[in-house]
């Protein structure tokens, strides 16, 4: 989620590379985040190849901010 905060949207392959995840693991995690309403996932094609693009939602931004605040409170 923190990766998606720094970009407007990101392709699946970019997220996979940056997180060093397997395609299967990343797909499961993104699906869970989408079902929670934290991400919007768009599937399309670039030429004949499938293209999955992810974008953080406003709900996702708020949830991440709450998570960071909880971490700060825990640490201090």
N, CA, C and O atoms as a MOPAC input file, in Angstrom:
PM7 MOZYME 1SCF
protein

 N      0.83200 1    -1.18000 1     0.00000 1
 C      0.00000 1     0.00000 1     0.00000 1
 C      0.88100 1     1.25000 1     0.00000 1
 O      0.57500 1     2.22800 1    -0.68300 1
 N      1.96400 1     1.21700 1     0.75900 1
 C      2.81600 1     2.40700 1     0.81200 1
 C      3.40000 1     2.72500 1    -0.56200 1
 O      3.58700 1     3.89400 1    -0.90000 1
 N      3.68400 1     1.71300 1    -1.33800 1
 C      4.19200 1     1.91900 1    -2.69800 1
 C      3.17100 1     2.66600 1    -3.54700 1
 O      3.53900 1     3.55000 1    -4.32000 1
 N      1.90600 1     2.32400 1    -3.41300 1
 C      0.86300 1     2.95200 1    -4.22100 1
 C      0.54900 1     4.37200 1    -3.77000 1
 O     -0.04900 1     5.13700 1    -4.52600 1
 N      0.93700 1     4.73600 1    -2.56000 1
 C      0.74500 1     6.11800 1    -2.11200 1
 C      1.65400 1     7.07900 1    -2.86300 1
 O      1.32200 1     8.25200 1    -3.03500 1
 N      2.80200 1     6.57900 1    -3.31000 1
 C      3.79000 1     7.45600 1    -3.94100 1
 C      3.60300 1     7.60100 1    -5.45200 1
 O      4.28800 1     8.40200 1    -6.08800 1
 N      2.68100 1     6.83100 1    -6.02700 1
 C      2.42000 1     6.91100 1    -7.46500 1
 C      0.91600 1     7.00700 1    -7.69300 1
 O      0.12700 1     6.58400 1    -6.84700 1
 N      0.52700 1     7.55500 1    -8.82000 1
 C     -0.90300 1     7.67200 1    -9.12600 1
 C     -1.52900 1     6.29800 1    -9.35100 1
 O     -2.62100 1     6.01400 1    -8.85800 1
 N     -0.83000 1     5.45700 1   -10.09700 1
 C     -1.25100 1     4.07700 1   -10.32200 1
 C     -0.01800 1     3.27400 1   -10.68400 1
 O      1.00500 1     3.83400 1   -11.07700 1
 N     -0.11900 1     1.95400 1   -10.55000 1
 C      1.03700 1     1.11100 1   -10.83900 1
 C      0.58800 1    -0.18000 1   -11.49600 1
 O     -0.46200 1    -0.73300 1   -11.16900 1
 N      1.40200 1    -0.64800 1   -12.42500 1
 C      1.13300 1    -1.91700 1   -13.08900 1
 C      1.53700 1    -3.06500 1   -12.17200 1
 O      2.43700 1    -2.93400 1   -11.34300 1
 N      0.85900 1    -4.17900 1   -12.33700 1
 C      1.11600 1    -5.37800 1   -11.54800 1
 C      2.59700 1    -5.75000 1   -11.58200 1
 O      3.18400 1    -6.06600 1   -10.54800 1
 N      3.19400 1    -5.71300 1   -12.76400 1
 C      4.60100 1    -6.10800 1   -12.90200 1
 C      5.52700 1    -5.18100 1   -12.11400 1
 O      6.52700 1    -5.63800 1   -11.56000 1
 N      5.21000 1    -3.89400 1   -12.05700 1
 C      5.99900 1    -2.92900 1   -11.28900 1
 C      5.90300 1    -3.25400 1    -9.80100 1
 O      6.91700 1    -3.28500 1    -9.10300 1
 N      4.69000 1    -3.49400 1    -9.31800 1
 C      4.49400 1    -3.81300 1    -7.90000 1
 C      5.20200 1    -5.12300 1    -7.55700 1
 O      5.84000 1    -5.23500 1    -6.51100 1
 N      5.08700 1    -6.10200 1    -8.43400 1
 C      5.73300 1    -7.40200 1    -8.22300 1
 C      7.24100 1    -7.23900 1    -8.09900 1
 O      7.86700 1    -7.83000 1    -7.21800 1
 N      7.81800 1    -6.44100 1    -8.97800 1
 C      9.26200 1    -6.21100 1    -8.96200 1
 C      9.69200 1    -5.48300 1    -7.68900 1
 O     10.66100 1    -5.88500 1    -7.04400 1
 N      8.98600 1    -4.42700 1    -7.32800 1
 C      9.37000 1    -3.61000 1    -6.17400 1
 C      9.18700 1    -4.33900 1    -4.84500 1
 O      9.94300 1    -4.10900 1    -3.90200 1
 N      8.19000 1    -5.21400 1    -4.76800 1
 C      7.92900 1    -5.93000 1    -3.51600 1
 C      8.61400 1    -7.29100 1    -3.46900 1
 O      8.59800 1    -7.96900 1    -2.44200 1
 N      9.21400 1    -7.68300 1    -4.58500 1
 C      9.87700 1    -8.98200 1    -4.70600 1
 C      8.93000 1   -10.12000 1    -4.33200 1
 O      9.33600 1   -11.09500 1    -3.69900 1
 N      7.66700 1    -9.98600 1    -4.73000 1
 C      6.64900 1   -11.00500 1    -4.47700 1
 C      6.54400 1   -11.94500 1    -5.66500 1
 O      6.96200 1   -11.62300 1    -6.77700 1
 N      5.97800 1   -13.11000 1    -5.40600 1
 C      5.63500 1   -13.98300 1    -6.52300 1
 C      4.32900 1   -13.46700 1    -7.11600 1
 O      3.56900 1   -12.76900 1    -6.44300 1
 N      4.07300 1   -13.80400 1    -8.35400 1
 C      2.84200 1   -13.35400 1    -9.00500 1
 C      1.61600 1   -13.87900 1    -8.26300 1
 O      0.64700 1   -13.14400 1    -8.07500 1
 N      1.64800 1   -15.13300 1    -7.84300 1
 C      0.51300 1   -15.72400 1    -7.14000 1
 C      0.24200 1   -15.05900 1    -5.80500 1
 O     -0.90300 1   -14.73500 1    -5.48800 1
 N      1.29700 1   -14.85400 1    -5.01900 1
 C      1.14500 1   -14.22000 1    -3.71300 1
 C      0.63200 1   -12.80000 1    -3.86200 1
 O     -0.28500 1   -12.39000 1    -3.15100 1
 N      1.21500 1   -12.05000 1    -4.77800 1
 C      0.79800 1   -10.66000 1    -4.97700 1
 C     -0.64700 1   -10.58900 1    -5.43900 1
 O     -1.40600 1    -9.73100 1    -4.98800 1
 N     -1.02300 1   -11.47300 1    -6.32200 1
 C     -2.39300 1   -11.49100 1    -6.82300 1
 C     -3.39300 1   -11.70700 1    -5.68800 1
 O     -4.42800 1   -11.04300 1    -5.63700 1
 N     -3.08800 1   -12.62700 1    -4.78300 1
 C     -3.96400 1   -12.89600 1    -3.63200 1
 C     -4.06100 1   -11.66900 1    -2.73800 1
 O     -5.15500 1   -11.29600 1    -2.31400 1
 N     -2.93000 1   -11.03700 1    -2.44700 1
 C     -2.92600 1    -9.87100 1    -1.55800 1
 C     -3.67100 1    -8.69100 1    -2.18000 1
 O     -4.43100 1    -8.00800 1    -1.49500 1
 N     -3.45800 1    -8.45100 1    -3.46300 1
 C     -4.16000 1    -7.35500 1    -4.13300 1
 C     -5.66200 1    -7.60600 1    -4.16100 1
 O     -6.45700 1    -6.67700 1    -4.01500 1
 N     -6.04600 1    -8.86400 1    -4.34900 1
 C     -7.46600 1    -9.21400 1    -4.35400 1
 C     -8.09900 1    -8.90600 1    -2.99300 1
 O     -9.20600 1    -8.37000 1    -2.93000 1
 N     -7.40600 1    -9.24100 1    -1.91600 1
 C     -7.91200 1    -8.95900 1    -0.56600 1
 C     -8.04900 1    -7.45500 1    -0.33700 1
 O     -9.04000 1    -6.99700 1     0.23300 1
 N     -7.05800 1    -6.69300 1    -0.78000 1
 C     -7.11400 1    -5.23800 1    -0.61600 1
 C     -8.22800 1    -4.62600 1    -1.45400 1
 O     -8.86700 1    -3.66200 1    -1.03300 1
 N     -8.46000 1    -5.17900 1    -2.63100 1
 C     -9.55400 1    -4.68400 1    -3.46800 1
 C    -10.90400 1    -4.99300 1    -2.81800 1
 O    -11.79000 1    -4.13800 1    -2.79700 1
 N    -11.06400 1    -6.19400 1    -2.29400 1
 C    -12.32000 1    -6.57500 1    -1.63700 1
 C    -12.59200 1    -5.71600 1    -0.40900 1
 O    -13.74900 1    -5.46700 1    -0.07100 1
 N    -11.53500 1    -5.25900 1     0.26300 1
 C    -11.68100 1    -4.38300 1     1.42400 1
 C    -11.97700 1    -2.94300 1     1.01100 1
 O    -12.31900 1    -2.11000 1     1.85000 1
 N    -11.84500 1    -2.65200 1    -0.28600 1
 C    -12.10400 1    -1.30300 1    -0.78100 1
 C    -10.89600 1    -0.38500 1    -0.73100 1
 O    -11.02700 1     0.82400 1    -0.92000 1
 N     -9.71700 1    -0.94800 1    -0.47700 1
 C     -8.49900 1    -0.14400 1    -0.35700 1
 C     -7.81900 1     0.11000 1    -1.69900 1
 O     -7.06600 1     1.07200 1    -1.84700 1
 N     -8.08600 1    -0.75400 1    -2.67200 1
 C     -7.48600 1    -0.62000 1    -4.00100 1
 C     -8.55700 1    -0.72600 1    -5.07100 1
 O     -9.58600 1    -1.37700 1    -4.88800 1
 N     -8.29200 1    -0.07200 1    -6.19200 1
 C     -9.09500 1    -0.26200 1    -7.40300 1
 C     -8.17900 1    -0.95300 1    -8.40400 1
 O     -7.07300 1    -0.48400 1    -8.67000 1
 N     -8.63700 1    -2.05100 1    -8.95000 1
 C     -7.84400 1    -2.81600 1    -9.90300 1
 C     -8.55100 1    -2.80600 1   -11.25000 1
 O     -9.73600 1    -3.12100 1   -11.35300 1
 N     -7.79900 1    -2.44100 1   -12.27200 1
 C     -8.34100 1    -2.40300 1   -13.63200 1
 C     -7.57900 1    -3.39500 1   -14.49200 1
 O     -6.34900 1    -3.36300 1   -14.54700 1
 N     -8.30200 1    -4.26600 1   -15.15700 1
 C     -7.68600 1    -5.24500 1   -16.04900 1
 C     -8.01700 1    -4.86700 1   -17.48600 1
 O     -9.17300 1    -4.61900 1   -17.82800 1
 N     -6.98800 1    -4.82900 1   -18.31400 1
 C     -7.16600 1    -4.47500 1   -19.72100 1
 C     -6.10000 1    -5.21300 1   -20.53000 1
 O     -5.47600 1    -6.15700 1   -20.04400 1
 N     -5.90700 1    -4.77800 1   -21.74700 1
 C     -4.87700 1    -5.37000 1   -22.60300 1
 C     -4.00400 1    -4.27600 1   -23.18200 1
 O     -4.48100 1    -3.19200 1   -23.51700 1
 N     -2.73200 1    -4.57200 1   -23.29400 1
 C     -1.78000 1    -3.72400 1   -24.01700 1
 C     -1.35200 1    -4.56100 1   -25.20800 1
 O     -0.53000 1    -5.47100 1   -25.10200 1
 N     -1.93500 1    -4.22100 1   -26.33700 1
 C     -1.75800 1    -5.09400 1   -27.49500 1
 C     -2.49700 1    -6.38600 1   -27.21800 1
 O     -3.70300 1    -6.37900 1   -26.97400 1
 N     -1.77300 1    -7.50000 1   -27.25500 1
 C     -2.39400 1    -8.79500 1   -26.97400 1
 C     -2.07500 1    -9.29600 1   -25.57000 1
 O     -2.47900 1   -10.39500 1   -25.19100 1
 N     -1.35600 1    -8.49600 1   -24.80800 1
 C     -0.95300 1    -8.92600 1   -23.46700 1
 C     -1.86900 1    -8.32700 1   -22.40000 1
 O     -2.26700 1    -7.16600 1   -22.49300 1
 N     -2.19900 1    -9.12900 1   -21.38600 1
 C     -3.02700 1    -8.60000 1   -20.29900 1
 C     -2.25900 1    -7.55900 1   -19.49000 1
 O     -1.04400 1    -7.65800 1   -19.31900 1
 N     -2.97700 1    -6.57900 1   -19.00500 1
 C     -2.38900 1    -5.49800 1   -18.21500 1
 C     -3.27000 1    -5.26900 1   -16.99100 1
 O     -4.46400 1    -4.99700 1   -17.12000 1
 N     -2.67900 1    -5.37900 1   -15.80700 1
 C     -3.38800 1    -5.12500 1   -14.56100 1
 C     -2.79700 1    -3.87100 1   -13.93600 1
 O     -1.59000 1    -3.79200 1   -13.70400 1
 N     -3.64900 1    -2.89500 1   -13.66800 1
 C     -3.22900 1    -1.62800 1   -13.08100 1
 C     -3.93200 1    -1.44300 1   -11.74400 1
 O     -5.13400 1    -1.68000 1   -11.62800 1
 N     -3.17900 1    -1.01900 1   -10.73900 1
 C     -3.71400 1    -0.83700 1    -9.39300 1
 C     -3.60100 1     0.62200 1    -8.97700 1
 O     -2.64500 1     1.32000 1    -9.31500 1
 N     -4.60100 1     1.05100 1    -8.23800 1
 C     -4.65000 1     2.42600 1    -7.75300 1
 C     -5.22600 1     2.39800 1    -6.34000 1
 O     -6.21100 1     1.70600 1    -6.08500 1
 N     -4.62100 1     3.14200 1    -5.42500 1
 C     -5.13200 1     3.19200 1    -4.05800 1
 C     -6.38300 1     4.07100 1    -4.02500 1
 O     -6.44600 1     5.10000 1    -4.69800 1
 N     -7.36800 1     3.65800 1    -3.24400 1
 C     -8.60800 1     4.42700 1    -3.12000 1
 C     -8.50300 1     5.39000 1    -1.94200 1
 O     -7.56000 1     5.31600 1    -1.15400 1
 N     -9.46400 1     6.28400 1    -1.82700 1
 C     -9.48700 1     7.20700 1    -0.68900 1
 C     -9.61300 1     6.42200 1     0.61400 1
 O     -8.98600 1     6.76900 1     1.61500 1
 N    -10.41700 1     5.37200 1     0.60000 1
 C    -10.55900 1     4.50900 1     1.78000 1
 C     -9.21500 1     3.86900 1     2.12400 1
 O     -8.87400 1     3.73200 1     3.29900 1
 N     -8.45900 1     3.48300 1     1.11000 1
 C     -7.14400 1     2.90300 1     1.31900 1
 C     -6.16600 1     3.89800 1     1.91400 1
 O     -5.37700 1     3.55000 1     2.79400 1
 N     -6.21400 1     5.13000 1     1.43900 1
 C     -5.34700 1     6.18700 1     1.98100 1
 C     -5.65800 1     6.39400 1     3.45900 1
 O     -4.74700 1     6.46300 1     4.28400 1
 N     -6.93000 1     6.49200 1     3.79300 1
 C     -7.33300 1     6.70900 1     5.18800 1
 C     -6.92400 1     5.53200 1     6.06800 1
 O     -6.45900 1     5.73200 1     7.19000 1
 N     -7.09200 1     4.31700 1     5.57600 1
 C     -6.70700 1     3.13100 1     6.34400 1
 C     -5.19900 1     3.10100 1     6.57100 1
 O     -4.74100 1     2.75300 1     7.65900 1
 N     -4.43000 1     3.46300 1     5.55100 1
 C     -2.97600 1     3.46900 1     5.70100 1
 C     -2.53300 1     4.54800 1     6.68400 1
 O     -1.64000 1     4.32000 1     7.49900 1
 N     -3.15500 1     5.71600 1     6.60600 1
 C     -2.83300 1     6.78900 1     7.55100 1
 C     -3.14700 1     6.36500 1     8.98200 1
 O     -2.37800 1     6.66400 1     9.89600 1
 N     -4.25700 1     5.67700 1     9.18700 1
 C     -4.61300 1     5.17900 1    10.52300 1
 C     -3.59400 1     4.14200 1    10.99000 1
 O     -3.22400 1     4.11900 1    12.16300 1
 N     -3.14400 1     3.29500 1    10.08400 1
 C     -2.13400 1     2.28600 1    10.40100 1
 C     -0.82900 1     2.94800 1    10.85000 1
 O     -0.23500 1     2.54900 1    11.85100 1
 N     -0.39600 1     3.95200 1    10.10900 1
 C      0.83800 1     4.67000 1    10.45800 1
 C      0.68400 1     5.35400 1    11.81400 1
 O      1.60700 1     5.32800 1    12.62700 1
 N     -0.46200 1     5.95800 1    12.06100 1
 C     -0.70800 1     6.62300 1    13.34600 1
 C     -0.66100 1     5.61000 1    14.49100 1
 O     -0.10100 1     5.89500 1    15.55000 1
 N     -1.23800 1     4.44500 1    14.28300 1
 C     -1.19100 1     3.39400 1    15.30800 1
 C      0.23700 1     2.94300 1    15.57300 1
 O      0.60400 1     2.69000 1    16.72000 1
 N      1.04400 1     2.84000 1    14.52200 1
 C      2.45300 1     2.48100 1    14.70300 1
 C      3.19100 1     3.54200 1    15.51100 1
 O      3.98300 1     3.21700 1    16.39600 1
 N      2.93000 1     4.80500 1    15.20500 1
 C      3.57100 1     5.90000 1    15.94700 1
 C      3.19900 1     5.83400 1    17.41900 1
 O      4.05700 1     6.00000 1    18.28600 1
 N      1.92800 1     5.59500 1    17.70500 1
 C      1.47000 1     5.50300 1    19.09400 1
 C      2.10200 1     4.31700 1    19.80500 1
 O      2.43800 1     4.40700 1    20.98600 1
 N      2.26500 1     3.22300 1    19.10500 1
 C      2.86300 1     2.02800 1    19.68100 1
 C      4.33300 1     2.25700 1    20.01300 1
 O      4.81800 1     1.82500 1    21.05900 1
 N      5.03200 1     2.93900 1    19.11700 1
 C      6.46800 1     3.16800 1    19.29200 1
 C      6.75300 1     4.17600 1    20.40200 1
 O      7.73000 1     4.03400 1    21.13700 1
 N      5.90900 1     5.18500 1    20.52300 1
 C      6.19400 1     6.23500 1    21.51300 1
 C      5.59500 1     5.96200 1    22.86100 1
 O      5.75700 1     6.76300 1    23.78300 1

